[in-house]
Short mmCIF file of C-alpha atoms and ligand atoms in Angstrom, two decimals:
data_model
loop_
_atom_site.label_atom_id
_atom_site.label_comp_id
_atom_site.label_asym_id
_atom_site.label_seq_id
_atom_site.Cartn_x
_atom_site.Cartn_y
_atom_site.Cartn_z
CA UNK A 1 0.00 0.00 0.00
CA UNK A 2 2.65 3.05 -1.41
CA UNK A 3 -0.13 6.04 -1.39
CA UNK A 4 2.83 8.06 -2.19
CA UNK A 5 3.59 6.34 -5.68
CA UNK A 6 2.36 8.89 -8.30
CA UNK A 7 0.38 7.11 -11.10
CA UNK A 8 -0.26 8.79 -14.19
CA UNK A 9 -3.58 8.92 -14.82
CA UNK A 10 -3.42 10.74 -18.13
CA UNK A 11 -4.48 9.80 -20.86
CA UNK A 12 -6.64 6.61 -19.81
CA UNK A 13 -10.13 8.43 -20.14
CA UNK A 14 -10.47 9.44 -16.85
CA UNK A 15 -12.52 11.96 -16.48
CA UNK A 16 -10.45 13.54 -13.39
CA UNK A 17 -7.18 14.33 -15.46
CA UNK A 18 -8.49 13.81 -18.76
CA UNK A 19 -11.24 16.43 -18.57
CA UNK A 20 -9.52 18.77 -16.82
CA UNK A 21 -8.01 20.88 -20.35
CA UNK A 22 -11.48 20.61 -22.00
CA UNK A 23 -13.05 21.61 -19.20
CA UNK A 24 -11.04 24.03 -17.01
CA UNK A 25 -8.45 25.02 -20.26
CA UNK A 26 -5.70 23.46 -17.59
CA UNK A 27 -2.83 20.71 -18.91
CA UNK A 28 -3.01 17.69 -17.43
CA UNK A 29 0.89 18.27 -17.49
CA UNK A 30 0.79 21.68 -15.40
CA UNK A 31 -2.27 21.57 -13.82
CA UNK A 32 -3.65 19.74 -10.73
CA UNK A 33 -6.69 17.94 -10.51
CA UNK A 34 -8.70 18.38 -7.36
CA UNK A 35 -12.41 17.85 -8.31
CA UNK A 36 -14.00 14.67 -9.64
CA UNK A 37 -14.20 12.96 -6.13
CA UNK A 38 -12.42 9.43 -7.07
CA UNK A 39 -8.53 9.31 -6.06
CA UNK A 40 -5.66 8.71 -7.30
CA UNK A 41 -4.52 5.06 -5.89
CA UNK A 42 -4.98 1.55 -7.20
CA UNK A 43 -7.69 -0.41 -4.99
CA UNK A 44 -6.83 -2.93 -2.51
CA UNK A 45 -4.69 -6.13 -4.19
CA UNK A 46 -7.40 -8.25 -3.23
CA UNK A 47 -9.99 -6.44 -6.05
CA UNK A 48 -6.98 -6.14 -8.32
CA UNK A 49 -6.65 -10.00 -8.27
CA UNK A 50 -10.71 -10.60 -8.46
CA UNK A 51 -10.48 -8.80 -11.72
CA UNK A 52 -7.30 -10.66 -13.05
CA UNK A 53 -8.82 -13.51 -12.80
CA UNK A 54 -11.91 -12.76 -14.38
CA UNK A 55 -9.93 -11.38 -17.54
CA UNK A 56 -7.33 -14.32 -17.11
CA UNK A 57 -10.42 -16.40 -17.80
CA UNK A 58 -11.57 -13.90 -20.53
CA UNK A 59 -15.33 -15.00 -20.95
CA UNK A 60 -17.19 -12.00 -20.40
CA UNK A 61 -21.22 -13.58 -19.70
CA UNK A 62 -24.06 -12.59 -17.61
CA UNK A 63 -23.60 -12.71 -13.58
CA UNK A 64 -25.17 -15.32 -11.73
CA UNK A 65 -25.86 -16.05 -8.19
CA UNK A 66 -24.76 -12.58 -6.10
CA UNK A 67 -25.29 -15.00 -2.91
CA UNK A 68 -21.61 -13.90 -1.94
CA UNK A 69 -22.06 -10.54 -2.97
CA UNK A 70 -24.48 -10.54 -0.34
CA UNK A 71 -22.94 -11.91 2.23
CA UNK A 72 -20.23 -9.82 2.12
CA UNK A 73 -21.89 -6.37 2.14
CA UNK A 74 -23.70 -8.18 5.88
CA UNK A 75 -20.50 -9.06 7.16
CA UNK A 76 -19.07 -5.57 6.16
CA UNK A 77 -22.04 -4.06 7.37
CA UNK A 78 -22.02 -5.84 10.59
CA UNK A 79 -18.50 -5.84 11.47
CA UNK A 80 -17.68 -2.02 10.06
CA UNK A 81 -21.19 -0.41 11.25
CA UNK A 82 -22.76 -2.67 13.74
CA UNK A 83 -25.79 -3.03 11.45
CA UNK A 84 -27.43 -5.74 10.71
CA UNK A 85 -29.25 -6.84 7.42
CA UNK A 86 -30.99 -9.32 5.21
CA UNK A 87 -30.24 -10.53 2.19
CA UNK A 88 -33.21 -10.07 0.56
CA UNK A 89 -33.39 -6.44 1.20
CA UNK A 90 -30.40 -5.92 -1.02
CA UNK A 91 -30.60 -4.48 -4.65
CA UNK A 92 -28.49 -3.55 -6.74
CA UNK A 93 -28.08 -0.30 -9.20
CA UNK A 94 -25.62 1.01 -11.75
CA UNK A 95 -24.03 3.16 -9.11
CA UNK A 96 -25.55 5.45 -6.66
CA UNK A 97 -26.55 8.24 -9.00
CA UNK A 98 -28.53 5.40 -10.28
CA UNK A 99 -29.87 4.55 -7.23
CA UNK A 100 -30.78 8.00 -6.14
CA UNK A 101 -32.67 8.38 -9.48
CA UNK A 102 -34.86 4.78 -9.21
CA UNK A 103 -35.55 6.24 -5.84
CA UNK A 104 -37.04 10.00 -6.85
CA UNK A 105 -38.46 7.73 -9.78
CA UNK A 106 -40.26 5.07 -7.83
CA UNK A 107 -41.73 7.27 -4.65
CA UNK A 108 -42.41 10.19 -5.76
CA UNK A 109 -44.59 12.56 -8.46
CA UNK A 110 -43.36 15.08 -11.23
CA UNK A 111 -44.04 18.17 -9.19
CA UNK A 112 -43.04 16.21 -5.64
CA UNK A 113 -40.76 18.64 -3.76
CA UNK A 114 -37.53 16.72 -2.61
CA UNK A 115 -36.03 18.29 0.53
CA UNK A 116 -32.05 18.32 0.02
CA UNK A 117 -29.76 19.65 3.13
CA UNK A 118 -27.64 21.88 1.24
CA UNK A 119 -24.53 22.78 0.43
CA UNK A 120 -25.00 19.09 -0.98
CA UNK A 121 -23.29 16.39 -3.40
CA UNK A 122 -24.90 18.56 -6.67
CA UNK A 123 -26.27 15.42 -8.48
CA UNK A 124 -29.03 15.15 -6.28
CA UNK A 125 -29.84 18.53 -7.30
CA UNK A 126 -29.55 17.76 -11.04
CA UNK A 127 -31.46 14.33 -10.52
CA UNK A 128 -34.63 15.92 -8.96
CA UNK A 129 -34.66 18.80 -11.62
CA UNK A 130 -33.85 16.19 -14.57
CA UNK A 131 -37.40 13.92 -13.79
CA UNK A 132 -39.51 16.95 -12.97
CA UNK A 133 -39.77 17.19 -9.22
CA UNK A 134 -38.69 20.55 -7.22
CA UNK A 135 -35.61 20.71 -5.32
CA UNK A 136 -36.36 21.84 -1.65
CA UNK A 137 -33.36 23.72 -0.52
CA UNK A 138 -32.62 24.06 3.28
CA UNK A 139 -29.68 25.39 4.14
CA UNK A 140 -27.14 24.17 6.79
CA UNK A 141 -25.80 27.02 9.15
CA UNK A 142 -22.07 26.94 9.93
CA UNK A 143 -21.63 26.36 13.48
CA UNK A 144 -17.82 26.23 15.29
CA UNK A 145 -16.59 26.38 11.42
CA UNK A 146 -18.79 23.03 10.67
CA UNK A 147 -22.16 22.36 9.13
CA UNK A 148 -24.41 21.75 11.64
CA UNK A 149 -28.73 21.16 11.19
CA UNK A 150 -31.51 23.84 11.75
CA UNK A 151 -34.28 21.73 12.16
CA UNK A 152 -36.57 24.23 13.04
CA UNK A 153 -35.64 26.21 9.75
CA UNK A 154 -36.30 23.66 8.03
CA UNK A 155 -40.11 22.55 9.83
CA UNK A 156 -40.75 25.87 8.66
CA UNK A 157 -39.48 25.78 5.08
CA UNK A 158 -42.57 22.78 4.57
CA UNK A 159 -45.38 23.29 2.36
CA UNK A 160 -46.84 19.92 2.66
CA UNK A 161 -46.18 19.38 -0.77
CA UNK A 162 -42.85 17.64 -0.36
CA UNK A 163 -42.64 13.50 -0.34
CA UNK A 164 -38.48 12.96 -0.16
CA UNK A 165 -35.52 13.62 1.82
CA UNK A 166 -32.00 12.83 0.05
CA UNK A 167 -29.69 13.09 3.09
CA UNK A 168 -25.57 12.58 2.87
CA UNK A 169 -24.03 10.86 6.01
CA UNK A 170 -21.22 11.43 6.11
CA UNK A 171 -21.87 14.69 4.37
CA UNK A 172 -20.43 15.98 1.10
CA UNK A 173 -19.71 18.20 1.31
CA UNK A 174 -17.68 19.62 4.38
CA UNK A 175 -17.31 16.34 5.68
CA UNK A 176 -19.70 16.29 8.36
CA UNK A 177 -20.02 12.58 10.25
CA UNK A 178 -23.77 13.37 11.77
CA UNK A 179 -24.24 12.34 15.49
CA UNK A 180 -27.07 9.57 16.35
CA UNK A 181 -29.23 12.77 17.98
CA UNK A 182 -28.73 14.80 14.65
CA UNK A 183 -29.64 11.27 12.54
CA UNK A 184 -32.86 11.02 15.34
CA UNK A 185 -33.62 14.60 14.61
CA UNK A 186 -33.68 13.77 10.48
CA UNK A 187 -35.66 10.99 11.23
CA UNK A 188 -38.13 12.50 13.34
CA UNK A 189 -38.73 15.80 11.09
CA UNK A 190 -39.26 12.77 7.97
CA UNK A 191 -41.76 11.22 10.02
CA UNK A 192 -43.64 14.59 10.77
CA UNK A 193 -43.76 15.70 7.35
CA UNK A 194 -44.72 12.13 6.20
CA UNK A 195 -41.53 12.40 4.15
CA UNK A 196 -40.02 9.13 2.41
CA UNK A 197 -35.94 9.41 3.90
CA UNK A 198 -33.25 8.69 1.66
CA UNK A 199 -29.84 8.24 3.19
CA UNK A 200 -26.79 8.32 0.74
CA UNK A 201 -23.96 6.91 3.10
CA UNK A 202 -21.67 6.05 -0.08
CA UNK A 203 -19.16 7.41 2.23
CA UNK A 204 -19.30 5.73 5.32
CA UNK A 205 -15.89 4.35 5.22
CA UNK A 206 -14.10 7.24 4.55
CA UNK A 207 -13.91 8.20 8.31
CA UNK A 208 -11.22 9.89 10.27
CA UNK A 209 -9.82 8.23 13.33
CA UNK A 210 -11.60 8.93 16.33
CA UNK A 211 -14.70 9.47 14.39
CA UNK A 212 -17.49 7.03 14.10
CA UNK A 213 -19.89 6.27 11.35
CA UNK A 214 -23.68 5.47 12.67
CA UNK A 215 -25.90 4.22 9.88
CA UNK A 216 -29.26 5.67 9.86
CA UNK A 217 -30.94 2.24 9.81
CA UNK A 218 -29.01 1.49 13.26
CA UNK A 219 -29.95 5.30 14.42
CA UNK A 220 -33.51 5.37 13.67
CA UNK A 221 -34.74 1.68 13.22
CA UNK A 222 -38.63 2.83 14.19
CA UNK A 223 -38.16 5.22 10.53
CA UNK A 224 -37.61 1.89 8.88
CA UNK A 225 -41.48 2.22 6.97
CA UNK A 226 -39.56 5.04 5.02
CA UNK A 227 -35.95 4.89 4.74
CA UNK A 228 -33.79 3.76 1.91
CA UNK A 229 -30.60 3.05 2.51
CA UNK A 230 -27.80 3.55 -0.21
CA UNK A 231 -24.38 2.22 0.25
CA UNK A 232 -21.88 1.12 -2.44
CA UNK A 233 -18.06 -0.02 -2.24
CA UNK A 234 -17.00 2.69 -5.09
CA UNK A 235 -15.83 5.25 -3.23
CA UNK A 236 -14.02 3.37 -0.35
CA UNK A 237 -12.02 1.25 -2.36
CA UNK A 238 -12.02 3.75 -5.01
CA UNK A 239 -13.72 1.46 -7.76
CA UNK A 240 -16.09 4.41 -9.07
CA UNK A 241 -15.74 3.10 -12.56
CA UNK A 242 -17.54 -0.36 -11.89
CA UNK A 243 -20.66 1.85 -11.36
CA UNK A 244 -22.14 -0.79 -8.19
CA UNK A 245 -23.88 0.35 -5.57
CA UNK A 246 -27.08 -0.45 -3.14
CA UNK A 247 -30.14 0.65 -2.34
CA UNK A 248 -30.96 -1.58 1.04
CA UNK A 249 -34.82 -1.30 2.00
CA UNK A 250 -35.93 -3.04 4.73
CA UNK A 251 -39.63 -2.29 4.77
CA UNK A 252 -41.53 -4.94 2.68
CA UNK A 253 -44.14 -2.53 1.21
CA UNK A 254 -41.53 -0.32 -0.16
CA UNK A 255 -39.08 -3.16 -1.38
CA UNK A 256 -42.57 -4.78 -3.71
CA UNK A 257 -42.78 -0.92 -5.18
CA UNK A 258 -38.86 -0.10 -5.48
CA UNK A 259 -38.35 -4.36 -6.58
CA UNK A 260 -41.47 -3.48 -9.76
CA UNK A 261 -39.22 -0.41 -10.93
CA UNK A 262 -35.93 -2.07 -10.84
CA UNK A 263 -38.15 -5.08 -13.28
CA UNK A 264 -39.16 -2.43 -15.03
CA UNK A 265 -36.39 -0.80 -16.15
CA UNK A 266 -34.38 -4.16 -16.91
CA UNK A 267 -32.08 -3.71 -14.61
CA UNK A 268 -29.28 -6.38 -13.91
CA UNK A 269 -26.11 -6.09 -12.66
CA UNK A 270 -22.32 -5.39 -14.12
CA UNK A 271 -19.97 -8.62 -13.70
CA UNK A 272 -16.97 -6.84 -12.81
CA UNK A 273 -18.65 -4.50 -10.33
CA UNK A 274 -19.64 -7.76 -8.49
CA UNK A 275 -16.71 -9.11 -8.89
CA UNK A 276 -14.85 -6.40 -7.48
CA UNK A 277 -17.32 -5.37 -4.90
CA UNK A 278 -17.37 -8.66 -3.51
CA UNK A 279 -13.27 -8.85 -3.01
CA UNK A 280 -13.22 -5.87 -1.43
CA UNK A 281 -16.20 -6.52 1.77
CA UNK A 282 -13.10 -8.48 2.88
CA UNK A 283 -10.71 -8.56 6.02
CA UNK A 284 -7.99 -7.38 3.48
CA UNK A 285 -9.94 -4.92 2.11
CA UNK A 286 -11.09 -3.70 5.75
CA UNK A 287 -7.32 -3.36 6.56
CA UNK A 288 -6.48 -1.36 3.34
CA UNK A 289 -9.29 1.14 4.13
CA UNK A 290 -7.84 1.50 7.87
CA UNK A 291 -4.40 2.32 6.06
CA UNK A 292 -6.20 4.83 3.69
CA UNK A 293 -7.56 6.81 6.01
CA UNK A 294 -4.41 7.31 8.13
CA UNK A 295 -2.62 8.60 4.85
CA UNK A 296 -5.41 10.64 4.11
CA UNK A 297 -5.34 11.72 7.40
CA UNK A 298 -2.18 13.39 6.71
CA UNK A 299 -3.33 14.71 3.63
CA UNK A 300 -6.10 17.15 5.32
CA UNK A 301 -3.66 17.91 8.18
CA UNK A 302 -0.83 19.29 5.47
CA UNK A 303 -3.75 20.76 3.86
CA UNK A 304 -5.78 22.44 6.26
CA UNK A 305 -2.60 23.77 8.06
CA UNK A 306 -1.39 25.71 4.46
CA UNK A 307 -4.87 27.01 4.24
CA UNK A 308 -5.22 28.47 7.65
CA UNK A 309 -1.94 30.38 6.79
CA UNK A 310 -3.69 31.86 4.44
CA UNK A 311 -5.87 34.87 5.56
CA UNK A 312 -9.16 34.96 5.03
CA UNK A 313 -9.23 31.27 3.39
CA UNK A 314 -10.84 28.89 5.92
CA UNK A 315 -11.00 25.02 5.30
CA UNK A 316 -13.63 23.11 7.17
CA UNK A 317 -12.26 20.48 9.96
CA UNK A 318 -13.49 17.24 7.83
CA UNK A 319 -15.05 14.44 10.47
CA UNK A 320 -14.87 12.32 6.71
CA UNK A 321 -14.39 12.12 3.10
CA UNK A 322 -11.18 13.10 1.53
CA UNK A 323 -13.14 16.42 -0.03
CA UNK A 324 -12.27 19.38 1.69
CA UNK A 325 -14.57 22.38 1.32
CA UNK A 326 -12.58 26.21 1.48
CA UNK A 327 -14.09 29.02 1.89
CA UNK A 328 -12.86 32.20 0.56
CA UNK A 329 -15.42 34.70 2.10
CA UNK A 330 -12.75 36.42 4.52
CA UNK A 331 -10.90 37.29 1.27
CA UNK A 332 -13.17 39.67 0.19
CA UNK A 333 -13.36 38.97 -3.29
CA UNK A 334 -15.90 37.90 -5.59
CA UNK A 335 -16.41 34.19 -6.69
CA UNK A 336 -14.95 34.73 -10.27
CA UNK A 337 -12.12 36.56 -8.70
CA UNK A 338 -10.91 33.47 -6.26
CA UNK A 339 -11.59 31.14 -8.80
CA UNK A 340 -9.16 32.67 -11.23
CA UNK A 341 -6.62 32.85 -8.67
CA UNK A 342 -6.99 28.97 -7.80
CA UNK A 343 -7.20 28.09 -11.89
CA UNK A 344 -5.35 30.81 -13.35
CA UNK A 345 -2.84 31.43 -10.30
CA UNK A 346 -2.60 27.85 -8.78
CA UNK A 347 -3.18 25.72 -12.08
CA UNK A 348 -5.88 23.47 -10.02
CA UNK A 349 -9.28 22.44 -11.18
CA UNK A 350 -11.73 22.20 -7.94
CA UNK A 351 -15.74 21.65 -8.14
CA UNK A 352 -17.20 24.94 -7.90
CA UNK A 353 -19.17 25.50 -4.34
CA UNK A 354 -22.44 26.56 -6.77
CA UNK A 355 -23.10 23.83 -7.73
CA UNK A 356 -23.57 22.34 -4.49
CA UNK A 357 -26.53 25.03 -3.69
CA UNK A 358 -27.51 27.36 -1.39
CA UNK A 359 -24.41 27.80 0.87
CA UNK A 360 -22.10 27.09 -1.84
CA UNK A 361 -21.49 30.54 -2.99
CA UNK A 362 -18.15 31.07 -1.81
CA UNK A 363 -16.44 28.17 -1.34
CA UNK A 364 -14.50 25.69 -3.43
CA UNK A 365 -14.19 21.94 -3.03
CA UNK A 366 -10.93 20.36 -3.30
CA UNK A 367 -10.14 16.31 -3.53
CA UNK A 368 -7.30 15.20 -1.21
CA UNK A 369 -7.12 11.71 -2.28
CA UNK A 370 -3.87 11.97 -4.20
CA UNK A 371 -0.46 11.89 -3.26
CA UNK A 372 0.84 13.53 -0.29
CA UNK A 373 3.60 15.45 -2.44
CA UNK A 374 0.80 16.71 -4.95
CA UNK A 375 -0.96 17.88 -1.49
CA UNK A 376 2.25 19.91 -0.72
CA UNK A 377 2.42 21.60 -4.22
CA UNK A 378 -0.99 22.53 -4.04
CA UNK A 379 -0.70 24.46 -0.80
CA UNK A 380 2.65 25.64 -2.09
CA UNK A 381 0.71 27.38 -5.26
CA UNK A 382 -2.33 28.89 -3.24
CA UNK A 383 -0.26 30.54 -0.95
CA UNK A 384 1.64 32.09 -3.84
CA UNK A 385 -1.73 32.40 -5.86
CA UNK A 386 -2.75 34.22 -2.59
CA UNK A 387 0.65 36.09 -1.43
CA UNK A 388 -0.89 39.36 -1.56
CA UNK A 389 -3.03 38.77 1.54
CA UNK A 390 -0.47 37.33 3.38
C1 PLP B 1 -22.93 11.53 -1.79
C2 PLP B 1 -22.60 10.88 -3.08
N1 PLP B 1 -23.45 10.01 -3.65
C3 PLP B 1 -23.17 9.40 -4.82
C4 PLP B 1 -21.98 9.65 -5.47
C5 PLP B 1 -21.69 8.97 -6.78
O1 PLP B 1 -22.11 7.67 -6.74
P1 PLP B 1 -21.90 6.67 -7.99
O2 PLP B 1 -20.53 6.88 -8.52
O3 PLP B 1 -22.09 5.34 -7.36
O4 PLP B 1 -22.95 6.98 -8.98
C6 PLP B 1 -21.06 10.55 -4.93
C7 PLP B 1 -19.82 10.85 -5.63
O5 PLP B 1 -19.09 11.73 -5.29
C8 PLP B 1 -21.37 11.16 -3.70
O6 PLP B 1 -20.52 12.01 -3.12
#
């Protein structure tokens, strides 16, 4: 596990460094690339070696029998997050933008309002536009420098005509690991607005020592008539590309509707994505994930301390995910005016804090899954791209 080997990404259609010149006019050769949120490191050997032997064998035919696949995401489940699950309440989607979608698609109306917690992970946002329902924005207030929930804000913000929540635990971003009181809270303020609760906890793994990870289904088991539950292996063992995730759904009634959709659309599932996502709910896996987030763990400690010595640029204390969210507010300047500095000054392509929603406005999200030398040249270039303030 060598997190600090650099592997060059360019040029193998990723859309991370391959993207970045079409997209942000930046060279893949210059530039750094600190958006798309998949990172830079080869997964766990043990996936590596499920999908060398499935191209060792080199027949490429339908999937059968996910009875392992199955097993594994319980054990994971149960030994990583103390919840425990059925087999039969598993399905599986083409990734959890997929999953969110069949989700707005099976429970709710065009015209539906879908509450989202914002800032927020902006393909929610784009999902529930996209199939004709309303996007319900309620803000989270900054607390102590971290996102923290105004339920009452948000009781008031009902109309009655809204049928979803989409929540993020962990949150994305900012990073955000929600306590059991604020899950209970969620859950509660669902059940009072008779709202069906969606819980995206695609990065549940990605969790910083000393922090702990509590499933909604394990924080609110009496919400279980409404919650779906969406987990996927992608972004732990950073396997984005096999597009496999879960939506788990405990609640019989819902499972019959959300089980007709997935028949429906003809949905089955990729053979490498299994294949890979069963390799990794492993002990070896588990241990390469404990490594990971100790080297990440340096990565938002060099980062956050070359941000703070920035004035006016203030990086939110992540709880999880390797996506740290700036904010450039105390600079003063407007949002075109930092962003040129961080593209034209610094060379790096972030994910603009827009596009995350109301909240967004003046901050920038940066990826620090990559090397821990690429971490130290990015610093290096905002604090020149920023010397004037200093
Ligand atoms: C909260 C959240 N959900 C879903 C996704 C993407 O899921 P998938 O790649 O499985 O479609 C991301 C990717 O960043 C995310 O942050």
């Amino acid at each position: 596990m060598d997190f600090d080997e650099v592997i060059d990404r360019r040029g193998t259609h990723c859309v991370k460094w391959d993207m970045m010149a079409p997209l942000y006019g930046l060279s893949p050769d210059d530039g750094l690339a600190m958006w798309v949120a998949d990172m830079d490191f080869r997964p766990p050997p043990c996936v590596q070696a499920a999908l060398e032997g499935v191209v060792a064998h080199g027949v490429y035919g339908y999937f059968g029998d996910d009875t392992p696949f199955r097993d594994a995401i319980r054990w994971w489940m149960q030994t990583r997050h103390g919840w425990t699950l059925e087999r039969d309440h598993i399905f599986t989607t083409h990734g959890l933008v997929h999953g969110t979608a069949m989700c707005i698609d099976t429970f709710t109306a065009p015209g539906d309002g879908v509450v989202l917690m914002t800032p927020v992970y902006h393909a929610f946002a784009r999902l529930i536009a996209a199939s004709g329902r309303r996007v319900v924005e309620c803000p989270l207030p900054v607390h102590g420098g971290r996102h923290v929930i105004d339920i009452a804000a948000m009781d008031a913000a009902m109309t009655g005509t809204e049928r979803m929540l989409i929540l993020c635990s962990p949150h994305n971003p900012g990073g955000r690991v929600w306590t059991r009181t604020e899950l209970r809270t969620v859950a509660d303020f669902c059940r009072r607005h008779d709202l069906i609760l969606v819980s995206d906890e695609i990065h549940n793994d990605l969790v910083y020592p000393g922090q702990t990870h509590t499933p909604m289904a394990v924080a609110a088991p009496d919400v279980a008539d409404r919650l779906l539950m969406l987990t996927a292996t992608t972004k732990t063992f950073n396997i984005a590309g096999a597009h496999t995730g879960n939506v788990i759904i405990a609640d019989p009634a819902l499972r019959a509707r959300f089980a007709q959709r997935m028949a429906a659309q003809g949905i089955s599932p990729n053979a490498f994505g299994m294949h890979m996502a069963t390799a990794a709910l492993s002990p070896e896996g588990a241990a390469w994930v404990d490594a990971l987030m100790v080297y990440l763990d340096g990565n938002r400690r060099l980062f956050d301390a070359g941000i703070a010595a920035i004035p006016g640029l203030r990086s939110m204390p992540l709880e999880a995910t390797y996506l740290a969210w700036v904010d450039f507010a105390g600079t003063g300047m407007t949002t075109p005016e930092f962003i040129a500095r961080v593209e034209k000054g610094a060379r790096i392509a972030t994910n603009y804090g827009t596009s995350f929603g109301a909240g967004g406005e003046t901050a920038l999200r940066f990826n620090l899954a990559t090397p821990r030398s690429r971490i130290a040249e990015a610093v290096q270039r905002l604090q020149v791209a920023f010397a004037d303030l200093q």
